[in-house]
């Protein structure tokens, strides 16, 4: 592993030295690949364009990120920005000089890459869904093959950019981002064969949420009782991050877990709410005007909503508020906004009549 880590650290140094002018681009790509954008941007758009795709995005993102957490706890992956300082591999030679950036100091284990796994899973869902909608059961023609080629090329360009950005920022080694991409695509493909997610009731959403949380917490407590500290990476992050203010509580494993479970639980509540049934499943649910108004309103409201940052001084309070904030996102997108738009359009129709 030291040899693998060394080759990865050398690649990090190579990218930072030769592509330093692309720093802003790599930071933007890393920001764009965060699962937050799936929940706040992709989900509202896809849900009101094609409801099934929006639901699938949430399942793939949440379950994929939960699996990523479990894999990280099992694999104990290092991160470049602390490994080069912590290893004995360079006793007789000089270690690669690795720079850090505001988004470098992740506090969880490094393998597999969460950004790469999340981006691969989410974009795989969007690409396969887009192609199935556009092409449907059309016979294979040159035009269709060209379209498939262009879309899949775009998919791989995105994945390569995400992987290079995570390596450039010294957050991951090359083998970690490659593993992340493969794992993300596998999770997305698996859900392609599980149609029951589109008809899941509230009980299934709540029981799945409880199971995911109980499994993760139980796994953590069992290993801790055995003397294995799964939060060993937090100490390394605090020790080797060059600026303490770059370490954020929302990058810790349990912060991500509760954030995602909040989204999942909120989706279950929203899909089984009366507001959703009266708006999205009503007469106006199929109208283009209704859908466009829901998309635009959702994006605006969620952008304003995202400006609220839970206080971080009390850790338990932060986790609770993060869960509640995340649960509110699908409630707003699926229930509240469609209901308000439906009422507004109905009121306007009555005025015209």
mmCIF file of N, CA, C and O in Angstrom, residues 17 26 31 40 52 92 96 156 175 199 211 337 341 348:
data_model
loop_
_atom_site.group_PDB
_atom_site.id
_atom_site.type_symbol
_atom_site.label_atom_id
_atom_site.label_comp_id
_atom_site.label_asym_id
_atom_site.label_seq_id
_atom_site.Cartn_x
_atom_site.Cartn_y
_atom_site.Cartn_z
ATOM 1 N N UNK A 17 1.673 20.975 -9.571
ATOM 2 C CA UNK A 17 2.778 21.757 -10.138
ATOM 3 C C UNK A 17 2.473 22.181 -11.575
ATOM 4 O O UNK A 17 2.677 23.334 -11.958
ATOM 5 N N UNK A 26 -10.710 23.134 -10.733
ATOM 6 C CA UNK A 26 -10.767 21.900 -9.958
ATOM 7 C C UNK A 26 -11.612 22.080 -8.695
ATOM 8 O O UNK A 26 -12.355 21.169 -8.298
ATOM 9 N N UNK A 31 -16.858 21.108 -5.965
ATOM 10 C CA UNK A 31 -18.090 21.654 -5.393
ATOM 11 C C UNK A 31 -19.317 21.131 -6.148
ATOM 12 O O UNK A 31 -20.316 20.735 -5.539
ATOM 13 N N UNK A 40 -30.423 19.635 -4.166
ATOM 14 C CA UNK A 40 -30.905 21.005 -4.306
ATOM 15 C C UNK A 40 -31.094 21.440 -5.761
ATOM 16 O O UNK A 40 -31.755 22.449 -6.008
ATOM 17 N N UNK A 52 -40.336 9.447 -11.722
ATOM 18 C CA UNK A 52 -39.613 8.212 -11.408
ATOM 19 C C UNK A 52 -38.105 8.447 -11.341
ATOM 20 O O UNK A 52 -37.417 7.884 -10.485
ATOM 21 N N UNK A 92 14.288 8.040 4.294
ATOM 22 C CA UNK A 92 15.594 8.310 3.675
ATOM 23 C C UNK A 92 15.497 9.222 2.460
ATOM 24 O O UNK A 92 16.501 9.516 1.821
ATOM 25 N N UNK A 96 6.945 14.066 -1.142
ATOM 26 C CA UNK A 96 6.379 15.008 -2.115
ATOM 27 C C UNK A 96 5.755 16.208 -1.417
ATOM 28 O O UNK A 96 5.129 16.061 -0.361
ATOM 29 N N UNK A 156 -18.411 10.401 -19.208
ATOM 30 C CA UNK A 156 -17.037 10.060 -18.832
ATOM 31 C C UNK A 156 -16.161 11.294 -18.680
ATOM 32 O O UNK A 156 -15.236 11.308 -17.868
ATOM 33 N N UNK A 175 -6.362 5.515 -6.888
ATOM 34 C CA UNK A 175 -7.108 4.251 -6.770
ATOM 35 C C UNK A 175 -8.417 4.440 -6.015
ATOM 36 O O UNK A 175 -9.381 3.690 -6.224
ATOM 37 N N UNK A 199 -42.966 2.574 -5.743
ATOM 38 C CA UNK A 199 -44.253 2.371 -5.078
ATOM 39 C C UNK A 199 -44.092 2.195 -3.573
ATOM 40 O O UNK A 199 -45.008 1.714 -2.907
ATOM 41 N N UNK A 211 -33.347 1.524 9.693
ATOM 42 C CA UNK A 211 -32.377 0.443 9.517
ATOM 43 C C UNK A 211 -30.998 0.989 9.170
ATOM 44 O O UNK A 211 -29.981 0.563 9.740
ATOM 45 N N UNK A 337 -44.499 23.248 -2.473
ATOM 46 C CA UNK A 337 -44.483 24.094 -3.671
ATOM 47 C C UNK A 337 -45.496 23.621 -4.719
ATOM 48 O O UNK A 337 -46.250 24.447 -5.262
ATOM 49 N N UNK A 341 -48.453 26.045 -6.053
ATOM 50 C CA UNK A 341 -48.558 26.337 -7.482
ATOM 51 C C UNK A 341 -49.915 25.889 -8.016
ATOM 52 O O UNK A 341 -50.569 26.598 -8.794
ATOM 53 N N UNK A 348 -56.263 31.302 -10.648
ATOM 54 C CA UNK A 348 -56.163 32.091 -11.883
ATOM 55 C C UNK A 348 -57.175 31.617 -12.916
ATOM 56 O O UNK A 348 -57.798 32.426 -13.610
#
